[in-house]
Short mmCIF file of C-alpha atoms and ligand atoms in Angstrom, two decimals:
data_model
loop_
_atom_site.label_atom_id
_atom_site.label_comp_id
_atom_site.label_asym_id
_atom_site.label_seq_id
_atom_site.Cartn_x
_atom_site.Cartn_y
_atom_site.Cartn_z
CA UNK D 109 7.30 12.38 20.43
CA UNK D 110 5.27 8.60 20.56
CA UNK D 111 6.02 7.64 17.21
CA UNK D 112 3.84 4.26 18.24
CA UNK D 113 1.10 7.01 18.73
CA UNK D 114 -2.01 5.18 17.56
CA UNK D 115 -4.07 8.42 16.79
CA UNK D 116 -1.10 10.76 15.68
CA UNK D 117 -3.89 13.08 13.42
CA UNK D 118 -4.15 15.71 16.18
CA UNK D 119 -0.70 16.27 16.59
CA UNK D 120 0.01 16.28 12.91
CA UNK D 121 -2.60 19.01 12.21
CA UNK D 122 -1.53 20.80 15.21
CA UNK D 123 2.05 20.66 13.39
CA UNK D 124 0.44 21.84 10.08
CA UNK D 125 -0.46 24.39 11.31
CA UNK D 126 2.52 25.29 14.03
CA UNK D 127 5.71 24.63 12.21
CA UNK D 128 5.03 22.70 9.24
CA UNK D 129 8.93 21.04 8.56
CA UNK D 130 10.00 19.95 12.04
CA UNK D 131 13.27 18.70 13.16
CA UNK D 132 12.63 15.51 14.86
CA UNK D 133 16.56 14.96 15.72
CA UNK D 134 18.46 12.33 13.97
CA UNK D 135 22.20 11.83 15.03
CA UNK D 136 25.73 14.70 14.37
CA UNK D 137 26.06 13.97 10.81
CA UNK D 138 22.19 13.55 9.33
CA UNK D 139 19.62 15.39 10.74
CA UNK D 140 15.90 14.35 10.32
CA UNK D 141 12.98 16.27 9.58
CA UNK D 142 9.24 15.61 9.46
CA UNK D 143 7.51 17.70 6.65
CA UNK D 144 3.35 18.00 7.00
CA UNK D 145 1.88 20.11 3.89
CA UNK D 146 0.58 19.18 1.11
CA UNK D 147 2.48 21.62 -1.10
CA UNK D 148 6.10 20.92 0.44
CA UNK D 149 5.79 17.32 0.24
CA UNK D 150 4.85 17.48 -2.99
CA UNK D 151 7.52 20.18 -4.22
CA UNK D 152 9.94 17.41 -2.51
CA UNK D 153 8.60 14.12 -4.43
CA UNK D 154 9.12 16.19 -8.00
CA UNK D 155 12.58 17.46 -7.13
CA UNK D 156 14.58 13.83 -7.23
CA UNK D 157 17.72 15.67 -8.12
CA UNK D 158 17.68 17.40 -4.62
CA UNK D 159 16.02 14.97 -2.71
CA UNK D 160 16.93 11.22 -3.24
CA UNK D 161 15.27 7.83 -2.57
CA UNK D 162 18.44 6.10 -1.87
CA UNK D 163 17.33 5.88 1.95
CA UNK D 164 14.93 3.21 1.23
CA UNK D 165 17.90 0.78 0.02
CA UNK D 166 20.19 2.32 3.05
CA UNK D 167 17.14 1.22 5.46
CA UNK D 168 16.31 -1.71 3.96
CA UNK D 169 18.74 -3.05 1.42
CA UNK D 170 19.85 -5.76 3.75
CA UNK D 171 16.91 -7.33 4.59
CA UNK D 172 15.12 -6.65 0.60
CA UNK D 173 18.01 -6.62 -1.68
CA UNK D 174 18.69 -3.30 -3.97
CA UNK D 175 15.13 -2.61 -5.35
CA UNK D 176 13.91 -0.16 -7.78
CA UNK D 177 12.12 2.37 -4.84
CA UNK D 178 15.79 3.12 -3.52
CA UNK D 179 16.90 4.00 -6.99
CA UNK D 180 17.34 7.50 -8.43
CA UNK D 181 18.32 8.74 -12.24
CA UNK D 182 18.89 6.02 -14.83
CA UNK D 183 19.31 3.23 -12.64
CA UNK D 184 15.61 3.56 -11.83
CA UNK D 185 14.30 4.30 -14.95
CA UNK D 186 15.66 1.46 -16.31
CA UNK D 187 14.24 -1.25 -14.02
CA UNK D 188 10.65 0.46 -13.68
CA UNK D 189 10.65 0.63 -17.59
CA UNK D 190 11.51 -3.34 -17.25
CA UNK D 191 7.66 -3.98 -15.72
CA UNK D 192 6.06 -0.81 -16.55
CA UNK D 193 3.75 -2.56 -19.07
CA UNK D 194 2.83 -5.23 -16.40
CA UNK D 195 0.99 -2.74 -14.45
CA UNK D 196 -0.17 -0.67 -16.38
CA UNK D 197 -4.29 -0.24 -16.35
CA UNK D 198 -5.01 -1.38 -19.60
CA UNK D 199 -2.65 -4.33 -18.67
CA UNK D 200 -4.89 -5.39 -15.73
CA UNK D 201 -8.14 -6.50 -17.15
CA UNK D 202 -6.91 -10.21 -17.35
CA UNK D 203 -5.53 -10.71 -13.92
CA UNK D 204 -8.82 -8.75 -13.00
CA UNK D 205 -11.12 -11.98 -14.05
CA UNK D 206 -8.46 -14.90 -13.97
CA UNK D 207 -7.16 -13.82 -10.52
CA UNK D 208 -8.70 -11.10 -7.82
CA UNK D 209 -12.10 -11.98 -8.56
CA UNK D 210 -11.74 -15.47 -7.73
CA UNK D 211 -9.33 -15.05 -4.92
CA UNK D 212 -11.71 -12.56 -3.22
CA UNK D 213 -14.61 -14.95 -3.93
CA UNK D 214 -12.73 -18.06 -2.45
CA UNK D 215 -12.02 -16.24 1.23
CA UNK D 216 -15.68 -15.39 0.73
CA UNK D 217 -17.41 -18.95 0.27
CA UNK D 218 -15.38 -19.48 3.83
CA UNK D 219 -17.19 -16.75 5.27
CA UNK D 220 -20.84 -16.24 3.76
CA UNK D 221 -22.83 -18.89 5.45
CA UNK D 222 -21.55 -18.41 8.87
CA UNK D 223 -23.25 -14.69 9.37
CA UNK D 224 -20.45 -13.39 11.27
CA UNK D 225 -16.97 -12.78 10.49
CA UNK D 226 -13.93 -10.45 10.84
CA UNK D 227 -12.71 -8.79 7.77
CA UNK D 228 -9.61 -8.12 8.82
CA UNK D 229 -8.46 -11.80 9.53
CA UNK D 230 -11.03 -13.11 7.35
CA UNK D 231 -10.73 -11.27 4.29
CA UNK D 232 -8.46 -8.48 3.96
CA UNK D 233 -5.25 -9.21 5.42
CA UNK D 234 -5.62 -12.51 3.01
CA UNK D 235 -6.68 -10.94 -0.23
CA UNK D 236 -4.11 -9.00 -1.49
CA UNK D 237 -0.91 -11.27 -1.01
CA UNK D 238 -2.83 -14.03 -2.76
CA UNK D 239 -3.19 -11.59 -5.92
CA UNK D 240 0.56 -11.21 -5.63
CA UNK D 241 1.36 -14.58 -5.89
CA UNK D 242 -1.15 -14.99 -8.15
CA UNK D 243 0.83 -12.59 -10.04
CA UNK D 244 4.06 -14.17 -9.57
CA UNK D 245 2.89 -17.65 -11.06
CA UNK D 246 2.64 -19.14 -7.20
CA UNK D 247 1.16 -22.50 -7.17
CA UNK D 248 -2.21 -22.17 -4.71
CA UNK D 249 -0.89 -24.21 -1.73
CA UNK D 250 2.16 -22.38 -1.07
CA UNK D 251 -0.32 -19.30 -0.79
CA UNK D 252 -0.13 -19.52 3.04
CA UNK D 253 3.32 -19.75 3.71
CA UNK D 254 3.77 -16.54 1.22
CA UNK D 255 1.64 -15.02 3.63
CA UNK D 256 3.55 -16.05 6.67
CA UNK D 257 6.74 -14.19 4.37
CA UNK D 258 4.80 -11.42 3.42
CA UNK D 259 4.33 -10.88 7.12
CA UNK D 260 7.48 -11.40 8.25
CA UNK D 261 9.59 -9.72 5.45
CA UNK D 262 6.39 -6.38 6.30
CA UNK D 263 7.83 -6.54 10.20
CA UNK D 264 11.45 -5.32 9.38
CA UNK D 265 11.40 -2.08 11.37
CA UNK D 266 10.37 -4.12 14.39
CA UNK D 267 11.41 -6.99 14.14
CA UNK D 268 14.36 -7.35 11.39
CA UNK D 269 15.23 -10.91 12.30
CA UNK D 270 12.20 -11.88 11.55
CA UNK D 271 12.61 -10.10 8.38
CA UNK D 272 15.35 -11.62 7.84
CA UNK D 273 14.73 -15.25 8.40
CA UNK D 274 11.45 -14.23 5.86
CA UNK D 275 13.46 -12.75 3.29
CA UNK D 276 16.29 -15.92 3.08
CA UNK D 277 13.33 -18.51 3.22
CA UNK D 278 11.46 -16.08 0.03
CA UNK D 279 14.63 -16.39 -1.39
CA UNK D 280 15.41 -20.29 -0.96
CA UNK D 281 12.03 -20.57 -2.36
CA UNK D 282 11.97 -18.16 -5.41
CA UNK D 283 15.45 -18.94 -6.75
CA UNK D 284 15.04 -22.70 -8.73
CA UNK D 285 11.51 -20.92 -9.31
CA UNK D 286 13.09 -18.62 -11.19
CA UNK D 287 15.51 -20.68 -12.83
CA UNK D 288 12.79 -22.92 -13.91
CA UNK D 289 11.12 -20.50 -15.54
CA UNK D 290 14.21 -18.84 -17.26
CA UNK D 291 14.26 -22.15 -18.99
CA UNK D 292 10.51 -22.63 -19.65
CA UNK D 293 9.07 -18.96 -19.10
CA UNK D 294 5.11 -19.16 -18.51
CA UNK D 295 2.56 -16.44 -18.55
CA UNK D 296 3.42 -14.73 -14.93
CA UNK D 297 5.46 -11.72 -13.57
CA UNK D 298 8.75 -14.14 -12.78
CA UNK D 299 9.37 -15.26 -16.57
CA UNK D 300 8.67 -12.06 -17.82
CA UNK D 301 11.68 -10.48 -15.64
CA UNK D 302 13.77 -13.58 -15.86
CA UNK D 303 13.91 -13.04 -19.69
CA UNK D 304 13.88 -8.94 -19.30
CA UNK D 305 16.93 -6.73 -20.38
CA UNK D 306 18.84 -3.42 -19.00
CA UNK D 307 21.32 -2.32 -21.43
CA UNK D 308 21.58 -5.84 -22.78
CA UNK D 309 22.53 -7.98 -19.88
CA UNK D 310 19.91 -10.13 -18.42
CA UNK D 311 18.53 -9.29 -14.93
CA UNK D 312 20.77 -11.35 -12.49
CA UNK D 313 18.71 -13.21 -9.78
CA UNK D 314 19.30 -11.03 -7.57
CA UNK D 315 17.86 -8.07 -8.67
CA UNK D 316 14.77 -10.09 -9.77
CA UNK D 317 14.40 -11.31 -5.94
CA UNK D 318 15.20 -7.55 -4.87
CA UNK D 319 11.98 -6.55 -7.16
CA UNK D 320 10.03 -9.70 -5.76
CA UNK D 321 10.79 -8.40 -1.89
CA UNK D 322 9.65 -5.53 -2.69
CA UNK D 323 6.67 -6.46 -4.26
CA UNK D 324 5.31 -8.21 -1.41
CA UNK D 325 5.18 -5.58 1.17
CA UNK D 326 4.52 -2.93 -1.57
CA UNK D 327 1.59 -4.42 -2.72
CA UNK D 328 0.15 -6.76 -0.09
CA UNK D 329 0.65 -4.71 3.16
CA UNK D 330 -0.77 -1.50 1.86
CA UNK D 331 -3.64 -2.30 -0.08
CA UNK D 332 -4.78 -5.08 2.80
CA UNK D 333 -4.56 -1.67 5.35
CA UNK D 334 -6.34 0.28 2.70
CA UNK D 335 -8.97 -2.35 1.95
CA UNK D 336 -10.00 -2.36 6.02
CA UNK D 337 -9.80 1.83 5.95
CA UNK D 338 -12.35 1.73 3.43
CA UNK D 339 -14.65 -0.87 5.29
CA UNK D 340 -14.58 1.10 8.80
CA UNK D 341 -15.41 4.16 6.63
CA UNK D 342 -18.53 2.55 5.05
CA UNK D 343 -19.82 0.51 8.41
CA UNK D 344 -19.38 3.65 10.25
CA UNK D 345 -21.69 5.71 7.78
CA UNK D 346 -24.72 3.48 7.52
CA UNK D 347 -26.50 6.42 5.26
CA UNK D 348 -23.20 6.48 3.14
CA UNK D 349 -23.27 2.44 3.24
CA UNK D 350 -26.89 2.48 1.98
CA UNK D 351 -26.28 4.47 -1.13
CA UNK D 352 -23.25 2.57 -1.66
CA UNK D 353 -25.28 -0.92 -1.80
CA UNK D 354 -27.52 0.40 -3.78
CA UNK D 355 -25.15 2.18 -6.05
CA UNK D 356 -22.06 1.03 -7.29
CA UNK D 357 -20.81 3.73 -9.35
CA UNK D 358 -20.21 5.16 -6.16
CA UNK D 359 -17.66 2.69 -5.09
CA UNK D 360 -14.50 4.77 -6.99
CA UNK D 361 -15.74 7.70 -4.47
CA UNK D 362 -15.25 5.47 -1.43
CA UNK D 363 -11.76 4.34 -2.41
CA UNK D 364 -10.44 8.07 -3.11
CA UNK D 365 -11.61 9.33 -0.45
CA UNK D 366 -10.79 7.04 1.88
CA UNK D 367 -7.07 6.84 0.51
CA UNK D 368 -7.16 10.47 1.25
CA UNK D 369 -8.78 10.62 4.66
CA UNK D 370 -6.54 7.70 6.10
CA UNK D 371 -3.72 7.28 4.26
CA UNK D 372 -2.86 3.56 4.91
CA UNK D 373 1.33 4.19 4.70
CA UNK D 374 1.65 7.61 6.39
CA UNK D 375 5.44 8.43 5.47
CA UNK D 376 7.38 8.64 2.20
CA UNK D 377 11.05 8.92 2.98
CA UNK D 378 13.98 10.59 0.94
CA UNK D 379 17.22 11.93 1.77
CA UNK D 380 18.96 15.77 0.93
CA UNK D 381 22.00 15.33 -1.70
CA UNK D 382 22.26 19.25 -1.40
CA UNK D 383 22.06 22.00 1.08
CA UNK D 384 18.48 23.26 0.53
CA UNK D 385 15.45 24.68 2.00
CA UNK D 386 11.62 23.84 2.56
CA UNK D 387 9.20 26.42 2.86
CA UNK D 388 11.77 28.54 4.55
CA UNK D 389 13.50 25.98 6.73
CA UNK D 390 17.27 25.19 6.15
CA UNK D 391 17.69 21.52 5.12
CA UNK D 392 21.81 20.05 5.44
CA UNK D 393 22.65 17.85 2.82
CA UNK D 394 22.41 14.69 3.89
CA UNK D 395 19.06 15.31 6.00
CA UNK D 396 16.48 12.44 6.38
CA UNK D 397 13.31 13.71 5.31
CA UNK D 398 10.03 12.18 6.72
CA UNK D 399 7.23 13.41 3.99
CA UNK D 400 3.68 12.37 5.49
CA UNK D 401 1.58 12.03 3.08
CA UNK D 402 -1.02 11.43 5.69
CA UNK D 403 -1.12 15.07 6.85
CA UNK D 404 -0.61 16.03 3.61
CA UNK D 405 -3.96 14.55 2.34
CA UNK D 406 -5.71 16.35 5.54
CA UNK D 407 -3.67 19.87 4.46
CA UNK D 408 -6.91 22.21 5.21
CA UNK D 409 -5.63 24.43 2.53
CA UNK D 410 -6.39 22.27 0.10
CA UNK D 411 -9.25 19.98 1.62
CA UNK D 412 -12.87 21.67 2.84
CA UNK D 413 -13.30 19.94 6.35
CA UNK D 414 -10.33 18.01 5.82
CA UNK D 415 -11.05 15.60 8.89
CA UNK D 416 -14.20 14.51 7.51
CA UNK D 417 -15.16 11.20 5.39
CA UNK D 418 -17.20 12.67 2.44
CA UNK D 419 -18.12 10.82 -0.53
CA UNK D 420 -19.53 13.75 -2.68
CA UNK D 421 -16.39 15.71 -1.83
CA UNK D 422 -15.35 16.88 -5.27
CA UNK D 423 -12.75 14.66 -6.82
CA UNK D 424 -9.24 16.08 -5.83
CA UNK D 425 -5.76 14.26 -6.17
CA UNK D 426 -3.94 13.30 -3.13
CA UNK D 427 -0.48 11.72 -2.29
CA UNK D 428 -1.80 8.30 -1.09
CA UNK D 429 0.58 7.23 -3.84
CA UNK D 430 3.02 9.87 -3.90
CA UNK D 431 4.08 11.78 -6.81
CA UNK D 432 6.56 11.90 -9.31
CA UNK D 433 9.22 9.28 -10.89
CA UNK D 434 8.76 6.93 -8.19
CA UNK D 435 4.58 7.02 -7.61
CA UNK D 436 3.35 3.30 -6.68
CA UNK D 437 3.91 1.42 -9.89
CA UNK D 438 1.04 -0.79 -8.51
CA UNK D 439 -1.62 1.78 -7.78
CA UNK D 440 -4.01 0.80 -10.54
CA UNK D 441 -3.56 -2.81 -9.25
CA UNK D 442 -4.60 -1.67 -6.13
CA UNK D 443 -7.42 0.02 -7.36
CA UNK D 444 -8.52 -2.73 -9.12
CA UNK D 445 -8.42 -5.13 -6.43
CA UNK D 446 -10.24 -2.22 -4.02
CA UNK D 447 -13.08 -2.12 -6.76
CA UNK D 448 -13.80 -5.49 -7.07
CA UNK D 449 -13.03 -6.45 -3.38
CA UNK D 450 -15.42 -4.12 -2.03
CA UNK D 451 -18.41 -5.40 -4.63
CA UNK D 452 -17.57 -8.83 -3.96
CA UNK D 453 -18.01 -8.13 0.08
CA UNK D 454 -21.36 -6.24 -0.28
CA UNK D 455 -22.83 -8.82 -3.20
CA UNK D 456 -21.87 -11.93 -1.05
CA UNK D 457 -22.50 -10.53 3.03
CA UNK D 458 -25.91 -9.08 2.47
CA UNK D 459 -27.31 -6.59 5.27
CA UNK D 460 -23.67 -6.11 6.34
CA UNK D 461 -23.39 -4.14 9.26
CA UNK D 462 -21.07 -3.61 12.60
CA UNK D 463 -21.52 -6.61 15.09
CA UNK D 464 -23.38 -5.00 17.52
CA UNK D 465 -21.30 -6.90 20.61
CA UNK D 466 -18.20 -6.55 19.71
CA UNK D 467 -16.22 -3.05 20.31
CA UNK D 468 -16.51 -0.58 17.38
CA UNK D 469 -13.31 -0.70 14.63
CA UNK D 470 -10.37 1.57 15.49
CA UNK D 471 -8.10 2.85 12.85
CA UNK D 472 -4.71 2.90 13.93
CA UNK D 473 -1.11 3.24 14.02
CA UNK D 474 1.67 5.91 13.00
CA UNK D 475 3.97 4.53 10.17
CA UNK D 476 0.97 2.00 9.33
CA UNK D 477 -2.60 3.12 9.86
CA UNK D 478 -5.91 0.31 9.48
CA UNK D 479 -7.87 -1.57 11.84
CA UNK D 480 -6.38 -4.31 13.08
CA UNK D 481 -10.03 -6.33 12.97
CA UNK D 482 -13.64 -5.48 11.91
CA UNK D 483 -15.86 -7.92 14.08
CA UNK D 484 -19.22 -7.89 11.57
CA UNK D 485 -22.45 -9.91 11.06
CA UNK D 486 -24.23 -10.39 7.59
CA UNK D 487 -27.23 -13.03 6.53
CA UNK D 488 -25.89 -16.21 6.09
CA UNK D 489 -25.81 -17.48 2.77
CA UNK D 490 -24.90 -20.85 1.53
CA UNK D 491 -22.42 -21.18 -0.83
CA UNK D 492 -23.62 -23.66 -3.73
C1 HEM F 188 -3.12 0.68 -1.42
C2 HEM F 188 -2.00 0.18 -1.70
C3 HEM F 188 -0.68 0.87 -1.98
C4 HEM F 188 -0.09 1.97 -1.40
C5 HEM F 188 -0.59 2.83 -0.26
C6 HEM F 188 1.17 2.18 -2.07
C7 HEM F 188 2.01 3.26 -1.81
C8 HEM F 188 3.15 3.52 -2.52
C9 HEM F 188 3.90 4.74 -2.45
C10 HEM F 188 3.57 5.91 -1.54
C11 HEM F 188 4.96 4.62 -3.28
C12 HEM F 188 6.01 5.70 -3.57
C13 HEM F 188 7.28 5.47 -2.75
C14 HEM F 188 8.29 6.56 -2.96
O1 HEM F 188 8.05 7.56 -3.65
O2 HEM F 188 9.39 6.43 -2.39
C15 HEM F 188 4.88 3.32 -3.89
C16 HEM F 188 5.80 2.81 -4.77
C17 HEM F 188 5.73 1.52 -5.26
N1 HEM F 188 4.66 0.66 -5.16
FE1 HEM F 188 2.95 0.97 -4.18
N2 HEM F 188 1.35 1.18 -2.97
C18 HEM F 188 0.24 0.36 -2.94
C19 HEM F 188 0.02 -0.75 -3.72
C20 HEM F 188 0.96 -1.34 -4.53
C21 HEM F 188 0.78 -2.55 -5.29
C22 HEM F 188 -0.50 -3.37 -5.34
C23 HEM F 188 1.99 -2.81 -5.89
C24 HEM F 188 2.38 -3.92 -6.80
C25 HEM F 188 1.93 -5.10 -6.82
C26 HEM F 188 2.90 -1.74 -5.54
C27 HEM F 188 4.20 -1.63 -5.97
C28 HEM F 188 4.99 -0.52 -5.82
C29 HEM F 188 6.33 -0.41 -6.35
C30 HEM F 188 7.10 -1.48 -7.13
C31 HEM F 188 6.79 0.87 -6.01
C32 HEM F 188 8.15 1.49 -6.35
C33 HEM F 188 8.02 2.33 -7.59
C34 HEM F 188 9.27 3.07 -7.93
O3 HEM F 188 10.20 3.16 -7.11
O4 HEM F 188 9.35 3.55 -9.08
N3 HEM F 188 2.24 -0.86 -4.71
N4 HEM F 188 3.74 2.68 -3.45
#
């Protein structure tokens, strides 16, 4: 199996519908399987005392530190109670005004008078790490070289010296940050978990940078992919597009459905602590289990004409965010910054369409899937 495959939906529906939890190897001692409906993935994301997220720190722990996603039990309730509040949607409003909005404005100004553009280099793959650091109390120059981290610290399963060499710069970087603010704590992310508690001993620095590591590809790499799903959606359905301009309460309808129909991260991963079975198939303890969300949120048991982009498709959940103790502590975050990314774009680029000589916008990738760049053309405004 390609597991570069750049349009892998084929095969995974074929799967679905074949042999649903499929052993793609692994080595003697820890078999791996990939599981593709809806149903099993989900049974699997709401059973953490079989299935356990400790892989994510086994994968990554050397590159991110031990952070909160590779937790399990009362280790991890503890540290996600620690921010829990920060993210929570009633918590957002503020940072919603005194941060995305004028982040997503300032890459526009660059953009709106020249008529043309890409939004993936332009715009999106910009946006959402500047909310992050934002976030994090990051002064605005040192926005780009967070970026050039962000990207690094993101290429780990390619290219974990990169990684690396991103992660011990972040961390050269963050630490007098965060002893500064230990000492004078300010109104950001950093102060609040330099001063936070578990059990009555303060967070040591390097759990804080663990959470910080994680926070960057969590929340910038993800919602950037998701941001440029959403835009080859719209530009490919100019009737869709229409209504949307005209009608902003559909906007929320664009972002669920587009999370749905191309799940930006396509694989939540957890490992067996138990012998056990899914949907009939024997699972060894100690089995790697792939769960792809992305099939599951095409399952065409539970989606009509699950290929299809449809904004008046009735409301249904899916596992864009996955389920359970350990779903995205940032997804109203990303919402947010969807929402008022996507308004900004079709306020500021009016008459947006596809650049009619430049290829069309491919979605694609297997672990990952966006476009890697949406060549556009708008009427140039000028920014006053
Ligand atoms: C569209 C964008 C996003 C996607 C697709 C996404 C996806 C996910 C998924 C699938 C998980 C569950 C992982 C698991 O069960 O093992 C997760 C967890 C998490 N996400 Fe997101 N996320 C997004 C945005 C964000 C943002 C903006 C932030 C924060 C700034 C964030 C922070 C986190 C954190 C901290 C966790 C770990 C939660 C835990 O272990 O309890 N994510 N995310």
């Amino acid at each position: 199996m390609d597991f570069l495959m750049e349009q892998p939906h084929a095969l995974w529906q074929q799967l679905r519908s074949e042999c649903p939890v499929q052993s793609i190897g692994g080595d003697a001692d820890r078999e791996a399987f990939m599981v593709l409906r809806r149903d099993d993935v989900e049974a699997v994301l709401r059973d953490p005392a079989t299935f356990s997220s400790s892989i994510h720190n086994e994968i990554m722990g050397a590159v991110m530190g031990e952070a909160m996603i590779g937790m399990d039990g009362q280790e991890h309730k503890d540290h996600r109670d620690l921010v829990v509040k920060a993210f929570r949607a009633s918590a957002l409003e503020r940072w919603g005004t005194e941060l995305i909005e004028p982040s997503i404005n300032a890459l526009l100004d660059r953009i709106a008078p020249l008529g043309r553009a890409d939004l993936v280099d332009d715009v999106t793959h910009r946006y959402p790490v500047q909310v992050i650091a934002g976030i994090l109390g990051i002064p605005v120059h040192d926005y780009e070289q967070f970026q050039e981290w962000a990207d690094g610290i993101t290429s780990i399963a390619v290219e974990p010296e990169r990684a690396q060499a991103a992660s011990d710069a972040l961390i050269a970087y963050m630490l007098p940050i965060i002893e500064e603010r230990r000492n004078n704590p300010g109104d950001d992310l950093v102060s609040d978990l330099a001063a936070a508690e578990v059990d009555g001993k303060r967070l040591t620095n390097d759990r804080i940078l663990a959470f910080i590591r994680l926070l960057l590809p969590a929340g910038a790499e993800t919602t950037f992919r998701a941001m440029g799903n959403c835009f080859v959606a719209l530009l490919t359905h100019p009737d869709a597009l229409a209504r949307v301009v005209a009608d902003r309460d559909l906007i929320p309808a664009v972002i669920e459905e587009t999370l749905r129909w191309e799940t930006s991260v396509t694989v939540i991963s957890r490992n067996a602590v138990a012998d056990t079975e899914i949907d009939g198939c024997p699972i060894p303890a100690g089995s790697v289990l792939m769960l792809m969300t992305s099939s599951a949120n095409r399952d065409e048991s539970h989606y009509e004409r699950s290929d299809e982009w449809d904004i008046d498709r009735p409301p249904e959940n899916h596992l864009f965010f996955g389920t359970g103790r350990h779903q995205c502590l940032g997804m109203h975050l990303a919402r947010l910054e969807l929402r008022i990314g996507l308004n900004a774009v079709l306020d500021r680029l009016p008459n947006l369409r596809l650049d009619p000589d430049a290829p069309p916008p491919q979605i694609e990738g297997f672990a990952f899937r966006s476009p890697p760049s949406i060549p556009v053309v708008f009427e140039p405004v000028p920014v006053r």
